[in-house]
XYZ file of C-alpha atoms in Angstrom:
441
model
C -7.247 -2.577 -5.311
C -7.765 1.154 -5.814
C -6.701 3.116 -2.730
C -3.058 4.099 -2.539
C -2.505 3.146 -6.176
C -4.632 5.244 -8.521
C -4.392 8.942 -7.871
C -0.601 8.658 -7.732
C 2.146 9.130 -10.312
C 2.257 5.348 -10.799
C -1.250 4.351 -11.857
C -4.357 5.708 -13.551
C -7.795 4.485 -14.592
C -7.950 5.265 -18.319
C -11.649 4.472 -18.804
C -14.671 4.862 -16.565
C -15.362 1.675 -14.568
C -18.413 2.794 -12.644
C -17.510 6.419 -11.955
C -16.456 5.895 -8.365
C -12.985 4.568 -9.120
C -12.386 7.209 -11.767
C -13.293 9.989 -9.334
C -10.670 8.704 -6.876
C -8.112 8.742 -9.666
C -8.951 12.254 -10.840
C -9.641 13.969 -7.477
C -13.216 14.759 -8.457
C -14.840 12.928 -5.540
C -17.048 14.600 -2.931
C -17.815 13.883 0.750
C -20.683 11.700 -0.492
C -18.407 9.314 -2.402
C -19.283 5.740 -1.500
C -15.685 4.508 -1.252
C -14.841 7.298 1.153
C -17.753 6.485 3.446
C -17.087 2.766 3.047
C -13.424 3.152 3.957
C -14.324 5.089 7.107
C -16.960 2.504 8.081
C -14.776 -0.546 7.488
C -11.869 0.822 9.564
C -14.130 1.602 12.518
C -15.807 -1.775 12.236
C -12.366 -3.355 12.486
C -11.502 -1.102 15.421
C -14.706 -2.103 17.220
C -13.973 -5.793 16.718
C -10.438 -5.337 18.055
C -11.845 -3.466 21.070
C -14.250 -6.334 21.774
C -11.355 -8.799 21.888
C -9.114 -6.550 23.970
C -11.722 -5.548 26.549
C -13.252 -8.993 27.013
C -10.017 -10.957 26.987
C -7.827 -8.727 29.121
C -9.473 -9.684 32.412
C -10.410 -13.224 31.401
C -8.604 -16.378 32.478
C -8.586 -18.699 29.474
C -6.070 -21.092 30.999
C -3.405 -20.581 28.342
C -1.418 -17.423 28.944
C 0.677 -17.611 25.759
C -2.457 -18.032 23.634
C -4.103 -15.112 25.399
C -1.076 -12.904 24.791
C -0.953 -13.859 21.121
C -4.615 -13.015 20.556
C -4.281 -9.706 22.398
C -1.160 -8.879 20.414
C -2.965 -9.526 17.127
C -5.883 -7.334 18.211
C -3.610 -4.443 19.218
C -1.727 -4.789 15.918
C -4.909 -4.651 13.849
C -6.385 -1.739 15.786
C -3.182 0.215 15.158
C -3.272 -0.738 11.486
C -6.836 0.556 11.083
C -6.092 3.842 12.836
C -2.949 4.249 10.725
C -5.070 3.897 7.599
C -7.583 6.443 8.912
C -5.110 9.108 10.005
C -3.212 9.088 6.709
C -6.421 9.515 4.712
C -8.603 11.683 6.947
C -6.198 13.345 9.395
C -8.034 14.124 12.634
C -10.494 11.335 13.504
C -12.329 10.177 16.648
C -10.437 7.780 18.903
C -12.537 4.899 20.234
C -10.472 2.415 22.195
C -13.091 0.452 24.144
C -15.921 -1.810 23.104
C -18.986 0.314 22.409
C -21.993 -1.163 24.170
C -23.974 2.076 24.368
C -23.975 5.067 22.032
C -23.256 7.396 24.943
C -19.780 5.790 25.121
C -18.741 6.898 21.658
C -16.247 9.752 21.592
C -17.517 11.568 18.552
C -15.225 14.607 18.546
C -12.148 14.393 16.374
C -8.792 13.889 18.064
C -5.711 15.681 16.785
C -3.372 13.931 14.356
C -0.741 13.789 17.104
C -3.199 12.093 19.474
C -4.159 9.511 16.844
C -0.508 8.679 16.260
C -0.007 8.431 20.021
C -2.794 5.834 20.089
C -1.234 3.920 17.180
C 2.210 3.857 18.794
C 0.728 2.735 22.116
C -1.164 -0.119 20.465
C 1.875 -1.282 18.528
C 4.050 -1.283 21.631
C 1.409 -3.418 23.347
C 1.340 -5.688 20.289
C 5.128 -6.045 20.409
C 4.932 -6.968 24.089
C 2.414 -9.726 23.431
C 3.146 -11.210 20.014
C 5.361 -14.260 19.449
C 8.407 -13.939 17.189
C 6.699 -16.217 14.660
C 3.044 -16.912 13.996
C 0.752 -18.680 11.552
C 0.791 -17.301 8.023
C -1.462 -14.273 7.735
C -1.238 -13.425 11.423
C 0.858 -10.659 12.931
C 4.069 -11.507 14.749
C 6.639 -9.588 16.762
C 8.704 -8.467 13.763
C 5.655 -7.486 11.718
C 4.662 -5.184 14.586
C 8.199 -3.799 14.784
C 8.198 -3.095 11.051
C 4.774 -1.454 11.192
C 5.899 0.721 14.111
C 8.930 1.763 12.055
C 6.615 2.653 9.171
C 4.431 4.691 11.552
C 7.404 6.594 12.945
C 8.648 7.325 9.430
C 5.239 8.727 8.481
C 5.362 10.890 11.616
C 8.739 12.265 10.492
C 7.049 13.731 7.417
C 3.904 15.757 6.860
C 1.908 16.863 8.719
C 3.640 16.230 12.065
C 7.272 16.653 10.951
C 8.410 15.035 14.195
C 12.157 15.692 14.402
C 12.788 12.608 16.561
C 10.663 10.134 14.624
C 13.211 9.109 11.955
C 15.677 7.975 14.620
C 12.898 6.031 16.370
C 11.963 4.391 13.063
C 15.587 3.434 12.446
C 15.709 1.572 15.769
C 12.571 -0.466 15.052
C 13.453 -1.292 11.453
C 17.036 -2.196 12.289
C 15.848 -4.756 14.813
C 13.853 -6.472 12.077
C 16.901 -6.683 9.834
C 19.378 -7.609 12.546
C 17.179 -10.534 13.595
C 18.536 -12.433 10.587
C 15.122 -13.970 9.949
C 14.462 -12.256 6.637
C 16.198 -11.931 3.277
C 15.300 -10.866 -0.234
C 14.180 -13.625 -2.584
C 15.981 -13.955 -5.899
C 12.913 -13.968 -8.142
C 11.111 -10.656 -7.658
C 7.921 -11.635 -9.479
C 7.505 -14.864 -7.517
C 6.300 -12.645 -4.667
C 3.168 -11.676 -6.591
C 1.810 -14.774 -8.331
C 0.857 -16.924 -5.303
C 3.869 -19.212 -5.784
C 6.131 -17.730 -3.098
C 3.925 -15.708 -0.773
C 5.418 -16.921 2.501
C 9.011 -16.456 1.484
C 11.937 -15.105 3.473
C 10.823 -11.629 2.397
C 7.330 -11.882 3.865
C 6.336 -10.011 7.033
C 2.583 -9.392 6.744
C -0.087 -9.469 4.059
C -3.814 -9.627 3.414
C -4.782 -13.266 2.913
C -6.986 -14.512 0.081
C -7.952 -17.966 -1.138
C -9.919 -19.585 -3.937
C -11.670 -22.424 -2.157
C -14.491 -23.056 -4.571
C -17.149 -21.550 -2.300
C -19.277 -18.459 -2.762
C -16.983 -16.577 -0.380
C -14.956 -14.037 -2.333
C -11.272 -14.536 -2.565
C -9.154 -11.677 -3.757
C -9.391 -9.616 -6.903
C -5.679 -8.886 -6.595
C -4.322 -8.500 -10.093
C -7.687 -9.016 -11.772
C -8.529 -5.320 -11.927
C -5.080 -4.739 -13.464
C -3.428 -6.997 -15.982
C -3.034 -7.239 -19.719
C -5.770 -7.608 -22.296
C -6.716 -11.257 -22.898
C -9.362 -12.815 -25.157
C -10.845 -14.787 -22.244
C -11.269 -11.725 -19.981
C -8.785 -13.149 -17.507
C -7.818 -9.600 -16.584
C -10.019 -6.522 -16.604
C -7.179 -4.135 -17.564
C -9.017 -1.321 -15.798
C -5.983 0.147 -14.006
C -2.963 1.136 -16.085
C 0.439 2.553 -15.421
C 1.546 5.747 -17.137
C 3.975 6.291 -19.961
C 5.982 8.744 -17.882
C 6.410 6.229 -15.069
C 7.425 3.469 -17.480
C 10.008 5.632 -19.189
C 11.738 6.596 -15.945
C 12.747 2.960 -15.331
C 16.273 1.969 -16.292
C 15.752 -0.303 -19.353
C 17.947 -2.893 -17.594
C 15.711 -2.877 -14.510
C 14.002 -6.271 -14.201
C 11.140 -4.570 -12.367
C 10.175 -2.628 -15.469
C 8.126 -5.730 -16.279
C 5.702 -4.441 -13.636
C 4.371 -2.678 -16.743
C 3.409 -4.714 -19.813
C 3.775 -3.503 -23.382
C 1.928 -6.483 -24.845
C -1.417 -8.254 -24.792
C -2.400 -11.915 -25.121
C -4.188 -13.234 -28.210
C -5.036 -16.701 -29.520
C -2.825 -18.126 -32.229
C -4.084 -20.473 -34.947
C -3.965 -23.373 -32.493
C -5.952 -21.497 -29.847
C -2.911 -21.047 -27.628
C -2.439 -17.766 -25.796
C 0.555 -15.891 -27.169
C 1.929 -12.389 -26.674
C 1.259 -9.653 -29.194
C 3.698 -6.767 -28.999
C 2.248 -3.332 -28.210
C 5.502 -1.397 -27.953
C 4.398 0.948 -30.738
C 1.158 1.763 -28.911
C 0.758 4.145 -25.927
C -0.590 1.298 -23.782
C 0.988 0.633 -20.387
C -0.739 -2.236 -18.606
C -0.114 -2.693 -14.879
C 1.069 -6.310 -14.683
C 2.666 -7.019 -11.328
C 0.184 -9.500 -9.879
C -0.104 -12.387 -12.336
C -2.598 -15.215 -12.551
C -1.792 -18.430 -14.340
C -3.117 -18.251 -17.904
C -4.622 -21.749 -18.012
C -7.555 -23.110 -16.018
C -5.335 -25.953 -14.855
C -2.780 -23.490 -13.552
C -5.338 -21.302 -11.817
C -7.131 -24.119 -10.016
C -10.779 -25.249 -9.869
C -11.981 -22.588 -7.450
C -10.491 -19.662 -9.322
C -12.655 -16.876 -10.704
C -12.045 -13.252 -11.637
C -13.422 -12.226 -8.254
C -11.975 -15.119 -6.239
C -8.269 -15.790 -6.644
C -5.622 -16.805 -4.099
C -3.071 -14.032 -4.644
C -2.375 -12.247 -1.366
C -1.832 -8.498 -1.107
C 1.459 -7.522 0.593
C 1.363 -5.047 3.458
C 4.987 -5.245 4.659
C 7.886 -7.071 3.032
C 11.623 -6.849 3.523
C 12.424 -4.651 0.512
C 10.078 -2.018 1.933
C 11.908 -2.275 5.271
C 15.267 -1.775 3.518
C 14.050 1.329 1.715
C 12.381 2.767 4.822
C 15.624 2.234 6.722
C 17.515 3.996 3.936
C 15.167 6.952 4.324
C 15.745 6.987 8.081
C 19.526 6.990 7.651
C 19.282 9.790 5.113
C 17.176 11.874 7.487
C 19.589 11.431 10.389
C 22.625 12.246 8.224
C 24.155 8.838 7.494
C 24.040 8.917 3.680
C 26.552 6.050 3.115
C 24.376 3.713 5.192
C 21.296 4.855 3.315
C 22.984 4.047 -0.008
C 23.960 0.609 1.314
C 20.311 -0.360 1.810
C 19.165 1.174 -1.476
C 21.838 -0.882 -3.229
C 20.560 -4.122 -1.679
C 17.302 -3.555 -3.526
C 18.940 -2.339 -6.744
C 21.205 -5.400 -6.858
C 18.210 -7.743 -7.103
C 16.723 -5.548 -9.823
C 19.832 -6.090 -11.947
C 20.845 -2.448 -12.220
C 24.069 -0.627 -11.411
C 24.744 0.178 -7.774
C 24.825 3.763 -6.555
C 28.278 5.314 -6.132
C 29.818 2.490 -8.159
C 31.812 4.682 -10.535
C 30.022 6.742 -13.222
C 28.899 10.197 -12.172
C 25.258 9.508 -13.023
C 25.221 6.977 -10.164
C 26.412 9.477 -7.572
C 24.358 9.722 -4.404
C 26.156 11.565 -1.630
C 24.196 14.577 -0.436
C 20.926 14.316 1.450
C 18.978 15.583 -1.558
C 20.724 13.211 -3.984
C 19.953 10.236 -1.760
C 16.348 11.337 -1.295
C 15.865 11.527 -5.063
C 17.063 7.914 -5.274
C 14.704 6.848 -2.482
C 11.834 8.708 -4.157
C 12.307 6.713 -7.362
C 13.455 3.420 -5.859
C 10.364 3.091 -3.688
C 8.192 3.661 -6.763
C 10.013 1.046 -8.857
C 10.225 -1.591 -6.141
C 6.780 -1.156 -4.570
C 4.757 -0.222 -7.654
C 1.135 -1.260 -7.402
C 1.316 -2.243 -3.730
C -0.746 0.673 -2.443
C 2.169 2.436 -0.759
C 2.841 5.317 -3.111
C -0.032 7.497 -1.914
C 1.135 7.579 1.706
C 4.708 8.207 0.542
C 3.628 11.227 -1.500
C 1.546 12.525 1.399
C 4.478 12.149 3.788
C 6.808 13.970 1.400
C 4.071 16.452 0.396
C 4.830 15.976 -3.270
C 1.408 15.035 -4.654
C 0.588 18.566 -5.788
C 3.808 18.793 -7.800
C 3.256 15.469 -9.601
C -0.451 15.080 -10.252
C -1.716 18.276 -11.865
C -1.513 17.114 -15.446
C -3.326 15.545 -18.348
C -2.952 11.890 -19.360
C -3.302 10.677 -22.931
C -4.164 7.231 -24.226
C -4.324 4.859 -27.170
C -5.634 7.250 -29.806
C -3.806 10.290 -28.512
C -7.035 11.608 -27.057
C -7.058 12.989 -23.554
C -7.960 10.268 -21.041
C -8.178 12.351 -17.920
C -7.113 15.540 -16.239
C -6.046 15.310 -12.626
C -6.259 18.477 -10.571
C -4.777 18.002 -7.104
C -5.567 20.958 -4.840
C -2.717 21.454 -2.405
C -4.921 23.167 0.196
C -7.532 20.378 0.110
C -6.548 17.010 -1.326
C -3.874 15.887 1.102
C -6.850 14.860 3.256
C -10.024 13.105 2.282
C -13.282 14.707 3.387
C -15.075 13.322 6.415
C -17.942 11.273 4.907
C -21.119 13.318 4.504
C -23.144 10.616 6.254
C -20.952 10.924 9.368
C -21.376 14.707 9.447
C -25.158 14.292 9.144
C -25.313 11.738 11.951
C -22.890 13.473 14.281
C -23.116 17.247 14.436
C -19.928 17.552 16.500
C -17.741 16.295 13.653
C -16.178 19.155 11.718
C -15.510 18.744 8.014
C -11.887 18.818 6.849
C -10.571 22.133 5.411
C -11.944 23.321 2.073
C -14.424 20.468 1.712
């Protein structure tokens, strides 16, 4: 809901929610920040659970070999996913790849970034070797693991590793996903984000949520964003920025990721749109709840809705593959995959005639990828890792943002020599004296 979205050039928090979110947006957090320590804890809890499954199941005869392989494959996939999250945020972290039954077993020293990526790649290759080509919704399958491995390799091609061979490795993994013929873009872009078409031909893997009428939380996907409504359907706490909105082609259907209106009651108590195009208000409005109670369902609440959060979908694979082709020198192929995404958005294809659509050199194609990934994947928590990989955060985020009244909302100061990595949580440093803090924290 927050990580990977705010603190980028796409999204901001214009007012103070509880301080913690705003600090993540503005780069004013410290090693004691609760979301930083919570993120570290939750990833390692997931890693421990995956290790329990892997260690206990590997040498166990459960009588159903295909079921055993599937479960192992899912565990390897998730362990890789958690480490991938850790290494992009914290850099060097401890590697723990066995069930911890005694504290003496815990490797507390940090491993290098290269070693963490080696662990991630190893786990994903084991996942690929065990997972079926299709699986129940919400569970990893062979092609989800292939796509995640491609994403990992692409991250390795950028900062900080700058692995010269990784882009070609990513291209091989991502191409296999596409060449399988199992996936295609859906026609209605926004149907991917309103719970009506979550398991479409574009779906590879997501975080599952449900509103089942119990006290168990569903998702808050979309709730923290959204437009202003009189019934507090959305909290409107996370906005887009004027600059981001204005870089969209006006013909781009995806520009509706950002709303320039709010909902009000008319004289008959029906919700209707009120235009805000004259106001400097840019609501993030990608994930959309139904506006009526009947449409939302009986178990729906602001903190429990059924909208899933995408982790990997086909458009992301297309754009990652375009980046791979651009890196290895095949610009025409890169443009081909960018154009697949642009075609659905209803905008002119690159290299289709006018000079402003030209994309031939490596730099020209990269500039298209830089923008196209933002437009297509806005609000999906991907932008932060993209900017880290390209090492562009410090050129985009040192600026002031202004709001409704023209008053300054926030000033973001991104320190190039510090903020590409989060600090190791202060609690972890206190508990474990062998953990070194990240530079300049």
